PDB file of C-alpha atoms in Angstrom:
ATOM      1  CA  UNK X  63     -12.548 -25.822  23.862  1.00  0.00           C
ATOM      2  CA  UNK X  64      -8.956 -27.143  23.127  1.00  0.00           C
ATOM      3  CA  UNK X  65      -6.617 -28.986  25.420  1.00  0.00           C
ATOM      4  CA  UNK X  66      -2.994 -29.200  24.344  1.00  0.00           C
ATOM      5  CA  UNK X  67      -1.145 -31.876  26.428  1.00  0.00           C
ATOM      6  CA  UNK X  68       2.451 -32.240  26.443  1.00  0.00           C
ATOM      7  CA  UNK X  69       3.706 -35.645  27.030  1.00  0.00           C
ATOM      8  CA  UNK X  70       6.467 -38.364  26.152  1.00  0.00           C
ATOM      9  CA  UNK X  71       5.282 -41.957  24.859  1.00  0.00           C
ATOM     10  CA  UNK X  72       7.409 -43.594  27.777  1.00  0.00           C
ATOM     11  CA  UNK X  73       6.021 -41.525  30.720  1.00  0.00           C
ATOM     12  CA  UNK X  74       3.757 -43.685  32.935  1.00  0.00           C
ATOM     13  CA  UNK X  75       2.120 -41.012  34.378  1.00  0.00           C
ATOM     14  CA  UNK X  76       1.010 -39.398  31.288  1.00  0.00           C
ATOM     15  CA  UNK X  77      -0.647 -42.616  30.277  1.00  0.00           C
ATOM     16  CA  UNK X  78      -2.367 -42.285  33.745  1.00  0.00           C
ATOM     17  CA  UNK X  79      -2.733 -39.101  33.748  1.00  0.00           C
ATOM     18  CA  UNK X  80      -4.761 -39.415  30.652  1.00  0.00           C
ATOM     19  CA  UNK X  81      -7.063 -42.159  31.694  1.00  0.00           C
ATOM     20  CA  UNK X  82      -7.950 -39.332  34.691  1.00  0.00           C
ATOM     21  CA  UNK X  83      -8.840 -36.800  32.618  1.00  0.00           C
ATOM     22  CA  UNK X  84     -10.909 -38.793  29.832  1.00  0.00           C
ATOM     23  CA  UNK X  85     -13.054 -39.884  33.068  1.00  0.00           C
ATOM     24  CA  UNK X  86     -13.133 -35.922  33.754  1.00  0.00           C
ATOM     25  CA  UNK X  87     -14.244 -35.264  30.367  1.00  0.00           C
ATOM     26  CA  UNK X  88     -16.998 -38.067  30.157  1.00  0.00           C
ATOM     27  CA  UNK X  89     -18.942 -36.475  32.936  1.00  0.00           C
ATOM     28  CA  UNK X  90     -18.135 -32.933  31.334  1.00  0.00           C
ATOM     29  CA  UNK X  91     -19.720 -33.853  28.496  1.00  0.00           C
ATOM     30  CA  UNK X  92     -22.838 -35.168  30.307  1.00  0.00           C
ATOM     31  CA  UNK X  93     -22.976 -31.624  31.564  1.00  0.00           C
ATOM     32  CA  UNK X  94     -22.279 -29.351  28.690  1.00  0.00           C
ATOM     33  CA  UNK X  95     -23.232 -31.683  25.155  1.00  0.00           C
ATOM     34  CA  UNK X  96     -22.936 -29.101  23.578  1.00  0.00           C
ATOM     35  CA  UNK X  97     -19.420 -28.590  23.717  1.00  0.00           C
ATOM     36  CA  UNK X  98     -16.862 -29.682  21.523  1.00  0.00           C
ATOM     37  CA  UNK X  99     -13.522 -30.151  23.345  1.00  0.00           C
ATOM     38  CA  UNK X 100     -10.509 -31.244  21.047  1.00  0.00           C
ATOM     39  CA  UNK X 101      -7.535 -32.442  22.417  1.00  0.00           C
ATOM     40  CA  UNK X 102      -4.017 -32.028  20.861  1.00  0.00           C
ATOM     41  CA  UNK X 103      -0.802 -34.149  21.558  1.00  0.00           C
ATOM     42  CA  UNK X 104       2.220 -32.200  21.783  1.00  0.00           C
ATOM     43  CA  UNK X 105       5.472 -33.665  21.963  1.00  0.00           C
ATOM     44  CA  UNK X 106       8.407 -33.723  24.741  1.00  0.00           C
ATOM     45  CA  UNK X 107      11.525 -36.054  24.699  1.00  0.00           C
ATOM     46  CA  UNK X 108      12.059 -36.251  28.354  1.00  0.00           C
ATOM     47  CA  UNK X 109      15.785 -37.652  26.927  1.00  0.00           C
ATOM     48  CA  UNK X 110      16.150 -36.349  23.495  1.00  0.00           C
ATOM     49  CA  UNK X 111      19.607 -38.033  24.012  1.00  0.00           C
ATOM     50  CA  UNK X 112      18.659 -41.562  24.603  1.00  0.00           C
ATOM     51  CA  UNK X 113      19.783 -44.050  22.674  1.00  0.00           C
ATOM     52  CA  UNK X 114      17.863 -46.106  19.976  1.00  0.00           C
ATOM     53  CA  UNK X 115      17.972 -49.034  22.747  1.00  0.00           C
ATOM     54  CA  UNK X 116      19.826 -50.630  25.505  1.00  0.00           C
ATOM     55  CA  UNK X 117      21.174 -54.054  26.778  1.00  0.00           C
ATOM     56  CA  UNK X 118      19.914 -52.814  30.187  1.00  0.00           C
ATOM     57  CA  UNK X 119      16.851 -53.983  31.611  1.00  0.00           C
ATOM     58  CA  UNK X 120      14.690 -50.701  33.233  1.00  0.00           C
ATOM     59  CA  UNK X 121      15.740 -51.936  36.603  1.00  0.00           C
ATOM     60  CA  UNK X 122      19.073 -52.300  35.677  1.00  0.00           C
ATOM     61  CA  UNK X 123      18.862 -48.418  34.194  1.00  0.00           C
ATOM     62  CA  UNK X 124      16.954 -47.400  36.672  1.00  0.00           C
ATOM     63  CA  UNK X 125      18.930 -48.770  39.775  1.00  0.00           C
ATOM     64  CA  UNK X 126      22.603 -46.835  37.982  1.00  0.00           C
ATOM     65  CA  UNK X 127      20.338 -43.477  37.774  1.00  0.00           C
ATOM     66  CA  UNK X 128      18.917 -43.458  41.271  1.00  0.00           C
ATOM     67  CA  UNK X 129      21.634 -45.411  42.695  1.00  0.00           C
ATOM     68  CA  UNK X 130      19.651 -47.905  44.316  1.00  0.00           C
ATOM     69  CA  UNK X 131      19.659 -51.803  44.415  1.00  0.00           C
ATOM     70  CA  UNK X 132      18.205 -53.572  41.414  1.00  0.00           C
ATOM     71  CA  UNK X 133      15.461 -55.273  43.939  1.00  0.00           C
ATOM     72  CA  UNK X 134      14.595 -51.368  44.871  1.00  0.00           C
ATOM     73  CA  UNK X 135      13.816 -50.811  41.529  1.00  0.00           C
ATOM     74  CA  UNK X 136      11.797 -53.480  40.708  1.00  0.00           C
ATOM     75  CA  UNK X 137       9.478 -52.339  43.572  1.00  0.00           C
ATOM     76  CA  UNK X 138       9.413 -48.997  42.160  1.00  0.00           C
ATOM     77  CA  UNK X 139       7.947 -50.389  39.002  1.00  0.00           C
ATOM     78  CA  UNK X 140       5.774 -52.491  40.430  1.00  0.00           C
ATOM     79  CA  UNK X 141       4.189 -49.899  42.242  1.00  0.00           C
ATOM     80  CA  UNK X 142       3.997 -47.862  38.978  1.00  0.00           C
ATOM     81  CA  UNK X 143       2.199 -51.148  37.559  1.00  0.00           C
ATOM     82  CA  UNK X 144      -0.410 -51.062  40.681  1.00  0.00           C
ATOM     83  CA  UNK X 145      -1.111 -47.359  39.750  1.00  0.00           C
ATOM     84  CA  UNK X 146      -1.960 -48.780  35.900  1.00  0.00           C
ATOM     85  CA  UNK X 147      -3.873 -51.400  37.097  1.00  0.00           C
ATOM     86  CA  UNK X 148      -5.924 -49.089  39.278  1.00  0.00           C
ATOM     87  CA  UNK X 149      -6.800 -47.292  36.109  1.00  0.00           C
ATOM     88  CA  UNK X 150      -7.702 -50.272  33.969  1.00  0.00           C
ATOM     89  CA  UNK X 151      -3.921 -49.978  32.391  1.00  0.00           C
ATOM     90  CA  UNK X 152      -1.547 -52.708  32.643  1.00  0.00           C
ATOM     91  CA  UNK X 153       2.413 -52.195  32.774  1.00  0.00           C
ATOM     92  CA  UNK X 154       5.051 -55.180  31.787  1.00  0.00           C
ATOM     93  CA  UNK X 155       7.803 -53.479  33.606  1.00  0.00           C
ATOM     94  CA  UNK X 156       9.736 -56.503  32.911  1.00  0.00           C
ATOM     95  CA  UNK X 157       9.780 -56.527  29.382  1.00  0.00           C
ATOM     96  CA  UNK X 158       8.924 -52.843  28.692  1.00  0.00           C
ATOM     97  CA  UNK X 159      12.283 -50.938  26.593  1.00  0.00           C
ATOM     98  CA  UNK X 160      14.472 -48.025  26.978  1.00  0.00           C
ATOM     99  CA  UNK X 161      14.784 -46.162  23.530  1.00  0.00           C
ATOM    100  CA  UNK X 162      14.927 -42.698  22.193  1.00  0.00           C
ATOM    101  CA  UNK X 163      11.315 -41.207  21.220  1.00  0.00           C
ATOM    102  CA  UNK X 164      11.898 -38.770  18.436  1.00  0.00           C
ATOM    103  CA  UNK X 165      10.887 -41.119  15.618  1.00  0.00           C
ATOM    104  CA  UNK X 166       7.731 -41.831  17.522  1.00  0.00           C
ATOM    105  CA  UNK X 167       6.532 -38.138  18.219  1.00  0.00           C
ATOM    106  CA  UNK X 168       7.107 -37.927  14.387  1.00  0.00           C
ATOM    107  CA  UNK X 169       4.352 -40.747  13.758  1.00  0.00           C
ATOM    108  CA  UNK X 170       2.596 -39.064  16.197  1.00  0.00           C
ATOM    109  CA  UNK X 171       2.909 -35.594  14.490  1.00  0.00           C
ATOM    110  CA  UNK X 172       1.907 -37.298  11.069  1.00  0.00           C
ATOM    111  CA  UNK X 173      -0.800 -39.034  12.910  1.00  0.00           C
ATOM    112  CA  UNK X 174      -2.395 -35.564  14.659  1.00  0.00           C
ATOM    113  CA  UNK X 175      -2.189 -34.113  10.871  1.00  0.00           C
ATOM    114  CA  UNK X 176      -4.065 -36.746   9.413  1.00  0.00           C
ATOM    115  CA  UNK X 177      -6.995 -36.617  12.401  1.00  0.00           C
ATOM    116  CA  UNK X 178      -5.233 -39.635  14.416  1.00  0.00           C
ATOM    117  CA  UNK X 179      -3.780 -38.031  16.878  1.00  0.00           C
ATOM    118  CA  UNK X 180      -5.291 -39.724  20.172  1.00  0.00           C
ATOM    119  CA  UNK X 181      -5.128 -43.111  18.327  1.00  0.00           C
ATOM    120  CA  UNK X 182      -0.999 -42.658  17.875  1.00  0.00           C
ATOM    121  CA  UNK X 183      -1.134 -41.594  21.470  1.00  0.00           C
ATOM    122  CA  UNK X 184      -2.887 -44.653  22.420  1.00  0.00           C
ATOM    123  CA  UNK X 185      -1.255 -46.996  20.683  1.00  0.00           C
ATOM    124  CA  UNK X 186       2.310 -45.885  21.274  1.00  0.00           C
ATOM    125  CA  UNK X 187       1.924 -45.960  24.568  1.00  0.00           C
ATOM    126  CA  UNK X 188       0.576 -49.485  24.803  1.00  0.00           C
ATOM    127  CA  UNK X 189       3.537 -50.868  22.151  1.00  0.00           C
ATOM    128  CA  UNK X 190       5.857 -49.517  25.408  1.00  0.00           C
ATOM    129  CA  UNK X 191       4.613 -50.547  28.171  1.00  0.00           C
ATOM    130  CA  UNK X 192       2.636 -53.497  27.675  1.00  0.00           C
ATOM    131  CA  UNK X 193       3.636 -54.971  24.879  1.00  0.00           C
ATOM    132  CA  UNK X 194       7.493 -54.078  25.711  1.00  0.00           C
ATOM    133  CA  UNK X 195       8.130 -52.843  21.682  1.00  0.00           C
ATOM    134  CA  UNK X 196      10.906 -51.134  20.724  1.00  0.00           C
ATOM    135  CA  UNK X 197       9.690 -47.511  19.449  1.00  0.00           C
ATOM    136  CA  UNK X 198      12.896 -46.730  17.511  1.00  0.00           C
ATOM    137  CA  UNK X 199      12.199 -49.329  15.606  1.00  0.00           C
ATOM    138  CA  UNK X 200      10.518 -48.413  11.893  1.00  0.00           C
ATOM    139  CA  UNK X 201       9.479 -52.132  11.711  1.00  0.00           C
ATOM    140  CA  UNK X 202       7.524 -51.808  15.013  1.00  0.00           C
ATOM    141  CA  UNK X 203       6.399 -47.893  14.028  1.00  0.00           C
ATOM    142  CA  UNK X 204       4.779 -48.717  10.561  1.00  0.00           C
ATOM    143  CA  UNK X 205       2.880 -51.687  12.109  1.00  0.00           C
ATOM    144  CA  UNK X 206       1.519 -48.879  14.448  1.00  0.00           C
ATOM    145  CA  UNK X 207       1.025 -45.995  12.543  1.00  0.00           C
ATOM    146  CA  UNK X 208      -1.030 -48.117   9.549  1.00  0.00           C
ATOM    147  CA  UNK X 209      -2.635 -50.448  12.656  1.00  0.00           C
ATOM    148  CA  UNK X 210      -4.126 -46.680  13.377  1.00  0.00           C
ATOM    149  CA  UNK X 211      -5.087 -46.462   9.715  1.00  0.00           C
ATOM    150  CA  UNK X 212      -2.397 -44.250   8.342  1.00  0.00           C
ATOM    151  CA  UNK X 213      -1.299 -44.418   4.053  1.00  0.00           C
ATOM    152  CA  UNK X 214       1.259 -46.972   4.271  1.00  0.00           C
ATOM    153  CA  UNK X 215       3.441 -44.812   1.959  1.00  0.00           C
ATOM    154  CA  UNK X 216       2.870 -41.876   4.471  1.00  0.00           C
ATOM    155  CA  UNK X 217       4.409 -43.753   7.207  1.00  0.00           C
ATOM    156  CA  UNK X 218       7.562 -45.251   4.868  1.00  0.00           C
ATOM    157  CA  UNK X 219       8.300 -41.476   3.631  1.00  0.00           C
ATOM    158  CA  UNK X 220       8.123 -40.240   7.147  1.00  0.00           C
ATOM    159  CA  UNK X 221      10.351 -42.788   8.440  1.00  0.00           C
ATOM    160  CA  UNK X 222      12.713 -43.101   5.471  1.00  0.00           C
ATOM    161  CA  UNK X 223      13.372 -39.046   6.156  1.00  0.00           C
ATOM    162  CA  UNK X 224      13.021 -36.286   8.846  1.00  0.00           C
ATOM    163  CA  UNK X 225       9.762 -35.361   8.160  1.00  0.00           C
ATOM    164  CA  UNK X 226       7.888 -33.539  11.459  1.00  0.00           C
ATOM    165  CA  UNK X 227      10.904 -33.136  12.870  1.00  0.00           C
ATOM    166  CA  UNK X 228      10.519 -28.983  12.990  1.00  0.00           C
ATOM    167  CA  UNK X 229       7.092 -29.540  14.126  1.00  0.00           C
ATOM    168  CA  UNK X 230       8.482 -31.874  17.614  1.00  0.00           C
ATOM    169  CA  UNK X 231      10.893 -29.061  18.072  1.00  0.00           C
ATOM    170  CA  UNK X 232       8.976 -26.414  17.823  1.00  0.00           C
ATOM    171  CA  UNK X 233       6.435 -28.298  20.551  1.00  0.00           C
ATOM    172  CA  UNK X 234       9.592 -28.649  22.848  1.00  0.00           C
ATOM    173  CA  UNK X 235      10.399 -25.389  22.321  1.00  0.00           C
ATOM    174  CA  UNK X 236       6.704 -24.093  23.374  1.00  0.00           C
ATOM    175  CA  UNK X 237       6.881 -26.168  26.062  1.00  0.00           C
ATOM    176  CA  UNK X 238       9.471 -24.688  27.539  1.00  0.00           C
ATOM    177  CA  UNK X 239       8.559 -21.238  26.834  1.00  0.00           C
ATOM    178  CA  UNK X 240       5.946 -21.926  29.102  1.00  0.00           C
ATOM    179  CA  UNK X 241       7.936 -23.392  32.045  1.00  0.00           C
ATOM    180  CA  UNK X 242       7.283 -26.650  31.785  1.00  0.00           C
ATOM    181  CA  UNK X 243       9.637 -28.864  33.450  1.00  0.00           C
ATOM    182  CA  UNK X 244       7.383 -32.248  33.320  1.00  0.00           C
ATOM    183  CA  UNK X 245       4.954 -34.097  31.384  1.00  0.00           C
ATOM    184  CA  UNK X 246       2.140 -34.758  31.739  1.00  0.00           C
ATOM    185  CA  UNK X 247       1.037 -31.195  31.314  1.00  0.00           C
ATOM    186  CA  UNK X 248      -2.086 -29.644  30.157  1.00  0.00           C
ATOM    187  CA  UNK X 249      -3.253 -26.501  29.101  1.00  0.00           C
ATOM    188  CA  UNK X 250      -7.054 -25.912  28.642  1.00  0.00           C
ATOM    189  CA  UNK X 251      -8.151 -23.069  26.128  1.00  0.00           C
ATOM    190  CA  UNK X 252      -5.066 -21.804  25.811  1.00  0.00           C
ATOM    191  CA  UNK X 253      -5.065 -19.933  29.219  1.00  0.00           C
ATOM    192  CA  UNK X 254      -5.682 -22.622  31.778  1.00  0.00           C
ATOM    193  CA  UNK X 255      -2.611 -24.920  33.236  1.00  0.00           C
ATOM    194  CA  UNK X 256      -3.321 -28.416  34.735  1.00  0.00           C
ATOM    195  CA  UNK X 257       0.284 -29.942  35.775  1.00  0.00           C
ATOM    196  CA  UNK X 258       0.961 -33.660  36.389  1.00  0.00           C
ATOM    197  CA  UNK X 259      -1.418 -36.660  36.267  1.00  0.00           C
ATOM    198  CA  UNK X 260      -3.636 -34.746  38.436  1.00  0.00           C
ATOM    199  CA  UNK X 261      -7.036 -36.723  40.224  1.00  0.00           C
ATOM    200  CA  UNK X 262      -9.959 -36.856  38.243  1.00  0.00           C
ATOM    201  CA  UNK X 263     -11.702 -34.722  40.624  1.00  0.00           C
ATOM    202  CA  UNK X 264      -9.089 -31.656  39.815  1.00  0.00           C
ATOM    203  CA  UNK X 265      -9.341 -32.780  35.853  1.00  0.00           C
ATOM    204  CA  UNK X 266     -13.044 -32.077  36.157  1.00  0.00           C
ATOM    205  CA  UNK X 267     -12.539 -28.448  38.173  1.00  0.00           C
ATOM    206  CA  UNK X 268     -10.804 -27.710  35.050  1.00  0.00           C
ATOM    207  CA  UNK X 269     -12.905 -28.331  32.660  1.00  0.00           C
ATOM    208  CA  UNK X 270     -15.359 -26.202  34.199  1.00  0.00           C
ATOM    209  CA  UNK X 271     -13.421 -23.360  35.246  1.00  0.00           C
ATOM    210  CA  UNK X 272     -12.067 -23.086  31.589  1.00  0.00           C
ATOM    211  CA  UNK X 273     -15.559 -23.587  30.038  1.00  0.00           C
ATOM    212  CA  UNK X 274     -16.725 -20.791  32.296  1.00  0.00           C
ATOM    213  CA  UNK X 275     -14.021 -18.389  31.343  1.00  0.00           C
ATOM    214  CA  UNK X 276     -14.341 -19.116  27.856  1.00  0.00           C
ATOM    215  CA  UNK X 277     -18.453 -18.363  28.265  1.00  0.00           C
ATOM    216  CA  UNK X 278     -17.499 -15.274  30.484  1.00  0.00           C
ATOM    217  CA  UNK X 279     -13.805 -14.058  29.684  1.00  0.00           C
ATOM    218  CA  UNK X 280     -12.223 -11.318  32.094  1.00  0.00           C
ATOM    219  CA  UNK X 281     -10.247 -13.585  33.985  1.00  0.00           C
ATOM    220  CA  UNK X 282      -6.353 -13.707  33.285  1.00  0.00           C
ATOM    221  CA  UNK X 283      -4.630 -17.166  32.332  1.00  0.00           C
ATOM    222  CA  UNK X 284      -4.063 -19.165  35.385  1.00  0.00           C
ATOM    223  CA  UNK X 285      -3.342 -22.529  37.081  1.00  0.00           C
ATOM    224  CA  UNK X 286      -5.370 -25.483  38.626  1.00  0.00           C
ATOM    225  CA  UNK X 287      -3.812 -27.299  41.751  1.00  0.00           C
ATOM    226  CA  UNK X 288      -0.628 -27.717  42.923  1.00  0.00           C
ATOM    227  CA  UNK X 289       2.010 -29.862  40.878  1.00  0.00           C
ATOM    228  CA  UNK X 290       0.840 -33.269  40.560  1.00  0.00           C
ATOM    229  CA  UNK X 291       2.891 -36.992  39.827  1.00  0.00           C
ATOM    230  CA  UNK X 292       4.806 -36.523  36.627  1.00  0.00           C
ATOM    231  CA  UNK X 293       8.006 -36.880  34.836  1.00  0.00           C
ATOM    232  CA  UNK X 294      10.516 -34.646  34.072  1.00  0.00           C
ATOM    233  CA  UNK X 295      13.634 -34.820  32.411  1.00  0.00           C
ATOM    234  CA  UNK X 296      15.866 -36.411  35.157  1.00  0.00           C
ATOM    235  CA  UNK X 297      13.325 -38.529  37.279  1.00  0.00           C
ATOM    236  CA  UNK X 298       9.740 -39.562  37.470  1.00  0.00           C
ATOM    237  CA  UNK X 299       7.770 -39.596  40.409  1.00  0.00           C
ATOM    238  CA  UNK X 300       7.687 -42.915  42.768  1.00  0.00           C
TER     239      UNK X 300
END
């Protein structure tokens, strides 16, 4: 069984919303050992426009987009940060960065190629938001994509050039083929949609729906639960 998730590297509730369903999958697999789920990254630049980075601080930014006070913003993120912490996750909203992602879902995209993909995943996100690294940075980008184990020549080529950048378009493009108007989102086996960092509980009604239409097919494609916490491409949700 395949799961392709959509996400952006700077989304905090795809970084939760993954945590949720690798707890789904680890009593899945106590179920079913014998099957083999893989799980694909796909890209989405929830600001394909954003700049490389920013003298503004995230509350700063954050305050001009929602027009709110800068103290309203910090709570906002320091709610976000009680939601990682819940999850064993922890967010330096303080020192965490603004930037443009494209360059990143390209390591990424290299990364999935070469059998890395979840480690890219991982690591990009923690660069962000706890170790507050800029991700438009190739300095900061080679130390992650050969930290993960990649050909150090692999990872100068791709960022010297514009390699992977058809494949992150094309993934954007899919993505919104299929409606999607926020990340996280899932879809299991190719036919089953799981919006949003969605419980555990749902993650796991998933699973087992999909595993039980791909063991007895006749069923058309469908949905699981209602839209959960996400981000889309003008706000995440607080």
């Amino acid at each position: 069984m395949r799961i392709d998730i959509w996400s952006d590297v700077v989304c905090p509730f795809c970084w939760i919303g993954k945590r949720h369903l690798e707890a789904a999958l680890d009593g899945f697999r106590d179920e079913h050992p014998d099957a083999e789920v893989e799980v694909v990254w796909r890209a989405y630049e929830l600001d394909p426009q954003a700049p490389a980075s920013t003298d503004e601080s995230n509350s700063e930014r954050l305050a001009a987009k929602y027009g709110m006070h800068v103290a309203e913003a910090d709570a906002m993120q320091e709610q976000i940060a009680e939601r990682f912490r819940a999850v064993g996750l922890e967010f330096d909203w303080r020192a965490a960065r603004a930037t443009n992602t494209h360059d990143a879902h390209r390591l990424a995209a290299l990364a999935t190629a070469r059998d890395r993909g979840d480690a890219a995943d991982e690591a990009l996100k923690r660069a962000h938001f706890t170790d507050g690294e800029l991700l438009s940075d190739p300095a900061v980008l080679s130390r992650i994509g050969t930290g993960i184990g990649l050909p150090a020549a692999e990872v100068d080529a791709l960022l010297a050039g514009d390699t992977y950048s058809d494949a992150v378009r094309r993934d954007q493009a899919e993505a919104r083929a299929l409606g999607v108007t926020g990340v996280p989102f899932f879809v299991l086996d190719g036919r089953l949609a799981v919006s949003g960092a969605q419980p555990t509980d749902l993650f796991r009604r998933a699973l087992e729906r999909a595993w039980r239409e791909r063991t007895e097919p006749g069923d058309s494609p469908g949905r699981e639960g209602d839209d959960g916490e996400a981000c889309s491409d003008d706000s995440c949700s607080v």
